[in-house]
PDB file of C-alpha atoms in Angstrom:
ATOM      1  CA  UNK A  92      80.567  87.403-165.368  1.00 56.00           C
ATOM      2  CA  UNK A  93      80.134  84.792-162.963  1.00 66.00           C
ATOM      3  CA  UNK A  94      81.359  81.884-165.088  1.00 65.00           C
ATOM      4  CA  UNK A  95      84.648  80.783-163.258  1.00 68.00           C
ATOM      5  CA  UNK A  96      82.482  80.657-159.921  1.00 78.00           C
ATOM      6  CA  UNK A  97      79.959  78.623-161.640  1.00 71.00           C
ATOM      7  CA  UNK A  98      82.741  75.949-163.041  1.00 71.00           C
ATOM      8  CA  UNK A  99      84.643  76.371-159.458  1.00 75.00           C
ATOM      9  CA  UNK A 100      81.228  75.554-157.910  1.00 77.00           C
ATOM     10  CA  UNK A 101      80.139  72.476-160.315  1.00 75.00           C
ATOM     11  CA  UNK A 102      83.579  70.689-160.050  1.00 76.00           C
ATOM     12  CA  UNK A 103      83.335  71.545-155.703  1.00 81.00           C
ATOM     13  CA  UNK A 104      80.235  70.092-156.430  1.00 80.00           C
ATOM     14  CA  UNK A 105      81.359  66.598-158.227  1.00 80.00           C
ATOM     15  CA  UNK A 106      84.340  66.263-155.680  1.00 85.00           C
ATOM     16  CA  UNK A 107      81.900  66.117-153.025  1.00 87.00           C
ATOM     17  CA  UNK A 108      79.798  63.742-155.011  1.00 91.00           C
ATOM     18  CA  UNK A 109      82.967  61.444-156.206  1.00 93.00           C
ATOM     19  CA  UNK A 110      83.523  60.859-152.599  1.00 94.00           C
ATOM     20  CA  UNK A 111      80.581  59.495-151.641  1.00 95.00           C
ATOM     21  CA  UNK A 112      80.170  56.608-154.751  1.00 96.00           C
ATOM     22  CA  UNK A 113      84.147  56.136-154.700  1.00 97.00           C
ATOM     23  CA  UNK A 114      83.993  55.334-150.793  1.00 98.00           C
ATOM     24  CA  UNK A 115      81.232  53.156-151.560  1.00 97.00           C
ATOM     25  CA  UNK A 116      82.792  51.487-154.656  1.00 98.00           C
ATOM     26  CA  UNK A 117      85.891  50.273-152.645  1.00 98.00           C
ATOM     27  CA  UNK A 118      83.876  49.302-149.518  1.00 98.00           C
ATOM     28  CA  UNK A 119      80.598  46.900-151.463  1.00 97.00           C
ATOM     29  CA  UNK A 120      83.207  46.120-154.521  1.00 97.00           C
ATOM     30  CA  UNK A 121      86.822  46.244-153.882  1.00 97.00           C
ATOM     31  CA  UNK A 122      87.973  44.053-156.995  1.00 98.00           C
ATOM     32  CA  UNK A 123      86.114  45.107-159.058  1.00 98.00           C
ATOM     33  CA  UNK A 124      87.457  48.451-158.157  1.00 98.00           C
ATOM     34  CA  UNK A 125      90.898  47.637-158.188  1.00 98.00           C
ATOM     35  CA  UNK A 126      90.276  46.430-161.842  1.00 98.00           C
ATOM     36  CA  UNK A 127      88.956  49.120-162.843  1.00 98.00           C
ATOM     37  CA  UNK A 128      91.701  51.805-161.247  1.00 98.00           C
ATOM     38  CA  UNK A 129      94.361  49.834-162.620  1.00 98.00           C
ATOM     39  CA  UNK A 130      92.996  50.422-166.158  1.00 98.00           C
ATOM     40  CA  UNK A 131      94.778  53.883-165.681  1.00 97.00           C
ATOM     41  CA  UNK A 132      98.273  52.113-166.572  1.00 97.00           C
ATOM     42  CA  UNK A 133      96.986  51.141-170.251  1.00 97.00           C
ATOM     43  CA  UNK A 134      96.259  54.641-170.813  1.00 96.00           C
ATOM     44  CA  UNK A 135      97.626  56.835-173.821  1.00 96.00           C
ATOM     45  CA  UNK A 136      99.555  59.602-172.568  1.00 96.00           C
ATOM     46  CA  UNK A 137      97.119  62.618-174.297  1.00 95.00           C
ATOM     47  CA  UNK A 138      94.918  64.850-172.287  1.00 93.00           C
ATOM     48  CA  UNK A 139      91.622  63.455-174.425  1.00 93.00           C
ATOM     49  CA  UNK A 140      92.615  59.812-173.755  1.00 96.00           C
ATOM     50  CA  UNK A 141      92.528  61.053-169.818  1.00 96.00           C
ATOM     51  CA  UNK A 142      89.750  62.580-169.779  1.00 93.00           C
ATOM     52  CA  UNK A 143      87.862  60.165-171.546  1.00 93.00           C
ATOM     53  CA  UNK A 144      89.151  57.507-169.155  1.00 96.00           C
ATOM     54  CA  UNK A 145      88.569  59.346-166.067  1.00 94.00           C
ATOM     55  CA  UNK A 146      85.142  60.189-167.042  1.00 92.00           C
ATOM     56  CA  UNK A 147      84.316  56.520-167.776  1.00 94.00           C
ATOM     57  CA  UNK A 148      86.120  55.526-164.337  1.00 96.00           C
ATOM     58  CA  UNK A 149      83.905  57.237-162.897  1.00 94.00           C
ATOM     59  CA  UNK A 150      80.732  55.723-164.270  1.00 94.00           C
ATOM     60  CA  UNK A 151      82.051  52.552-163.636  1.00 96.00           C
ATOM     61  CA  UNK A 152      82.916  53.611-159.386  1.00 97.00           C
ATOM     62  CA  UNK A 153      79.294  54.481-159.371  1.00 96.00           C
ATOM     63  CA  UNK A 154      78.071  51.110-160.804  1.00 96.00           C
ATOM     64  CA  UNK A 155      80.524  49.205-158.514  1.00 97.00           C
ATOM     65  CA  UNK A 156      79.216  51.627-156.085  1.00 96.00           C
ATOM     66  CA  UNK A 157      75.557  49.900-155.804  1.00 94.00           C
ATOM     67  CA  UNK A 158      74.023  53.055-156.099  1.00 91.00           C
ATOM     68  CA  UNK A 159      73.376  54.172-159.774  1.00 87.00           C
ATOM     69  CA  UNK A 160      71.386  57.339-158.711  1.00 89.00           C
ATOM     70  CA  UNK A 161      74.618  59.032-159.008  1.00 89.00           C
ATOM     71  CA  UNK A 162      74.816  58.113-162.541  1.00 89.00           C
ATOM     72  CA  UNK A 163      71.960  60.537-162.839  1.00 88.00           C
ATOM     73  CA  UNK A 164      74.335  63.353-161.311  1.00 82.00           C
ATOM     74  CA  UNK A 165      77.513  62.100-163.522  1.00 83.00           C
ATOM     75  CA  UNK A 166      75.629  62.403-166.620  1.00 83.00           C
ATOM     76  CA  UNK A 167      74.333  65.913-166.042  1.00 77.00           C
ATOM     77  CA  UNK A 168      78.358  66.725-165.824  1.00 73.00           C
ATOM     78  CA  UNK A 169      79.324  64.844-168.666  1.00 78.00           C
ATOM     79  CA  UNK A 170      79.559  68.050-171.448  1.00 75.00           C
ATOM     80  CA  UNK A 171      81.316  70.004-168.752  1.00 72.00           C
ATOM     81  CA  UNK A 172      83.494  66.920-167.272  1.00 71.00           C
ATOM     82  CA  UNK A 173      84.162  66.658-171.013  1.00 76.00           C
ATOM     83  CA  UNK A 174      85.645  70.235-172.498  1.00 79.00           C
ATOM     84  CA  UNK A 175      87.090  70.563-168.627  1.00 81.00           C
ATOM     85  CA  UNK A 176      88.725  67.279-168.456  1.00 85.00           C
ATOM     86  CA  UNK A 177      90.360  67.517-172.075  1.00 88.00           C
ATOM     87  CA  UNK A 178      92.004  71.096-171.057  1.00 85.00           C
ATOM     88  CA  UNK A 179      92.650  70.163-167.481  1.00 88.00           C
ATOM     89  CA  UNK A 180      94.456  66.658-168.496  1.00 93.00           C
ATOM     90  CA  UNK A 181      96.128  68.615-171.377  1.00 93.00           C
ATOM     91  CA  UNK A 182      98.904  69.523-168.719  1.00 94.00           C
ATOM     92  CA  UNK A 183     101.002  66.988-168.279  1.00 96.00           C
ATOM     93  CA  UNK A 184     100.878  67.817-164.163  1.00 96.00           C
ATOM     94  CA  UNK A 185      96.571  66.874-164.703  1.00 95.00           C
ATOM     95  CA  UNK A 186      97.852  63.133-165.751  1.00 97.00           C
ATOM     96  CA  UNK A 187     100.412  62.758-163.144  1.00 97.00           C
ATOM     97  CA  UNK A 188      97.613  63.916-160.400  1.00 97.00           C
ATOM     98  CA  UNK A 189      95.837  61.572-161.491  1.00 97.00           C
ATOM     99  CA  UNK A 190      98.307  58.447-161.826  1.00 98.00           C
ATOM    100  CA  UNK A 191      98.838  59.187-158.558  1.00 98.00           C
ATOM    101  CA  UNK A 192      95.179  59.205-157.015  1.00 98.00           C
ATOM    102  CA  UNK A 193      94.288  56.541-159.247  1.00 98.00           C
ATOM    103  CA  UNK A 194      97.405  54.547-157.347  1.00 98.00           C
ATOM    104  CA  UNK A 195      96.330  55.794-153.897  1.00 98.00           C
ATOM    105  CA  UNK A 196      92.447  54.909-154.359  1.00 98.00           C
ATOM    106  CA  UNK A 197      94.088  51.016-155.572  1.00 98.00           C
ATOM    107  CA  UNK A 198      96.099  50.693-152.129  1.00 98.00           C
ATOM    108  CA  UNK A 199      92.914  51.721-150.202  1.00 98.00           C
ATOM    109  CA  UNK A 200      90.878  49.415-151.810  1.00 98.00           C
ATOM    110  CA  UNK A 201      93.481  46.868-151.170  1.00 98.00           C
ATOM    111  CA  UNK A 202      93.888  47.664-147.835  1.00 97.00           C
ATOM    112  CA  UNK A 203      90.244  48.056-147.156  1.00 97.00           C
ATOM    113  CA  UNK A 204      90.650  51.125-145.710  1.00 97.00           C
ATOM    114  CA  UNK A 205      87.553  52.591-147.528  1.00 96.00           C
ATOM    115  CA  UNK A 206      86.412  55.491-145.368  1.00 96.00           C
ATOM    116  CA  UNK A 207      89.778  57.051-145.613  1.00 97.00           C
ATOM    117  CA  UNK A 208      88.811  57.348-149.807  1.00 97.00           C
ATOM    118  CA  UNK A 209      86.361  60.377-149.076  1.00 96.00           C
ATOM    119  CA  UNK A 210      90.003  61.898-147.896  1.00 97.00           C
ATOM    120  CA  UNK A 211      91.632  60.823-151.173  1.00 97.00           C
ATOM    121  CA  UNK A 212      88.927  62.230-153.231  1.00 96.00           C
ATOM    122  CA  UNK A 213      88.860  65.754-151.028  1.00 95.00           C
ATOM    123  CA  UNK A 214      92.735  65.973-151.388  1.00 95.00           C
ATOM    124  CA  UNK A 215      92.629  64.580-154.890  1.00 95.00           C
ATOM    125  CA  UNK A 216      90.243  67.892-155.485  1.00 92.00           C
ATOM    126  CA  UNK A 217      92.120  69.829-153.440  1.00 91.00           C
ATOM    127  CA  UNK A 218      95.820  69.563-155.315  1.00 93.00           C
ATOM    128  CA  UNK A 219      93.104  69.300-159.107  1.00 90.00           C
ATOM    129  CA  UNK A 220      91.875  72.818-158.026  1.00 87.00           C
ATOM    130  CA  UNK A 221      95.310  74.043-157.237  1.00 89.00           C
ATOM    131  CA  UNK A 222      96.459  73.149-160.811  1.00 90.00           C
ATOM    132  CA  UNK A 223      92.768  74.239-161.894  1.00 86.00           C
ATOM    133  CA  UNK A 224      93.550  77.564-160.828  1.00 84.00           C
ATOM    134  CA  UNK A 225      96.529  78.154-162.691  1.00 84.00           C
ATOM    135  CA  UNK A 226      95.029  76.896-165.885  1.00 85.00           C
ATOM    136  CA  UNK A 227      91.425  78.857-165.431  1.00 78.00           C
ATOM    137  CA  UNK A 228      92.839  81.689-167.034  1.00 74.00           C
ATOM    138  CA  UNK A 229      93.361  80.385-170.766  1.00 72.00           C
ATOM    139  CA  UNK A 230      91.085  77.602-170.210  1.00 67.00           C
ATOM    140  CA  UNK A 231      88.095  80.573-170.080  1.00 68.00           C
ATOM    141  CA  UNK A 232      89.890  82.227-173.012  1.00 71.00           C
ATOM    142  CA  UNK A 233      89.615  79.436-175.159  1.00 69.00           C
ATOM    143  CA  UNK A 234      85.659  78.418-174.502  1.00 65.00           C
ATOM    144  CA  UNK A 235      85.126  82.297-175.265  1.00 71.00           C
ATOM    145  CA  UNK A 236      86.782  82.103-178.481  1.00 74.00           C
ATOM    146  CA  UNK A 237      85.278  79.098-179.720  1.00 63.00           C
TER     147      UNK A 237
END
């Protein structure tokens, strides 16, 4: 059953994409992106609150991004990004990841140090998958049972 490579592949997939519109979000529309990042702090602490805010984030980055084409790609993630992001940002490690890139991404923008964002967004995948790894596992458990 090639499932697990197929979700390993689509999320490889979106990192790749994120850090293309996220690079471009902080270079053409820095404030805007700052506001937007520093949403994460009025978050509720609950892995469907995350992933509902990261998803939107996202949407948002692209728009700031001047280049809505990637909207197109977003969207076609959005039931997987969904069901993922819930289980993913169900451990409490998922949030603090995220706090933390979410923080990072603000500095850079900040800073204007945009090309060094594709780095956040790779490393940002990078340490997601790591944790993505360990919760695979159950995650594919539960999708099976339901």
């Amino acid at each position: 059953d090639g499932v697990p490579e197929l979700i390993d592949n689509l999320m490889s997939a979106r990192t790749n994409i994120s850090a293309v519109y996220v690079r471009a979000a902080l270079k053409n529309n820095p404030e805007k992106s700052i506001e937007l990042l520093s949403a994460y702090k009025d978050i509720e602490d609950t892995g469907e609150a995350y992933a509902d805010f990261d998803y939107q984030l996202n949407r948002e980055l692209v728009i700031a991004s001047g280049n809505p084409i990637y909207l197109l790609v977003l969207n076609g993630f959005k039931g997987l990004c969904s069901r993922l992001g819930r289980f993913y940002f169900s451990d409490p490690l998922g949030r603090e990841l995220s706090r933390q890139y979410y923080k990072n991404l603000i500095s850079l923008a900040e800073e204007g140090k945009f090309n060094e964002a594709v780095i956040a967004v790779r490393n940002h995948g990078f340490e997601s998958g790591k944790l993505w790894n360990e919760l695979k596992a159950d995650m594919l458990k539960e999708l099976a049972d339901n």
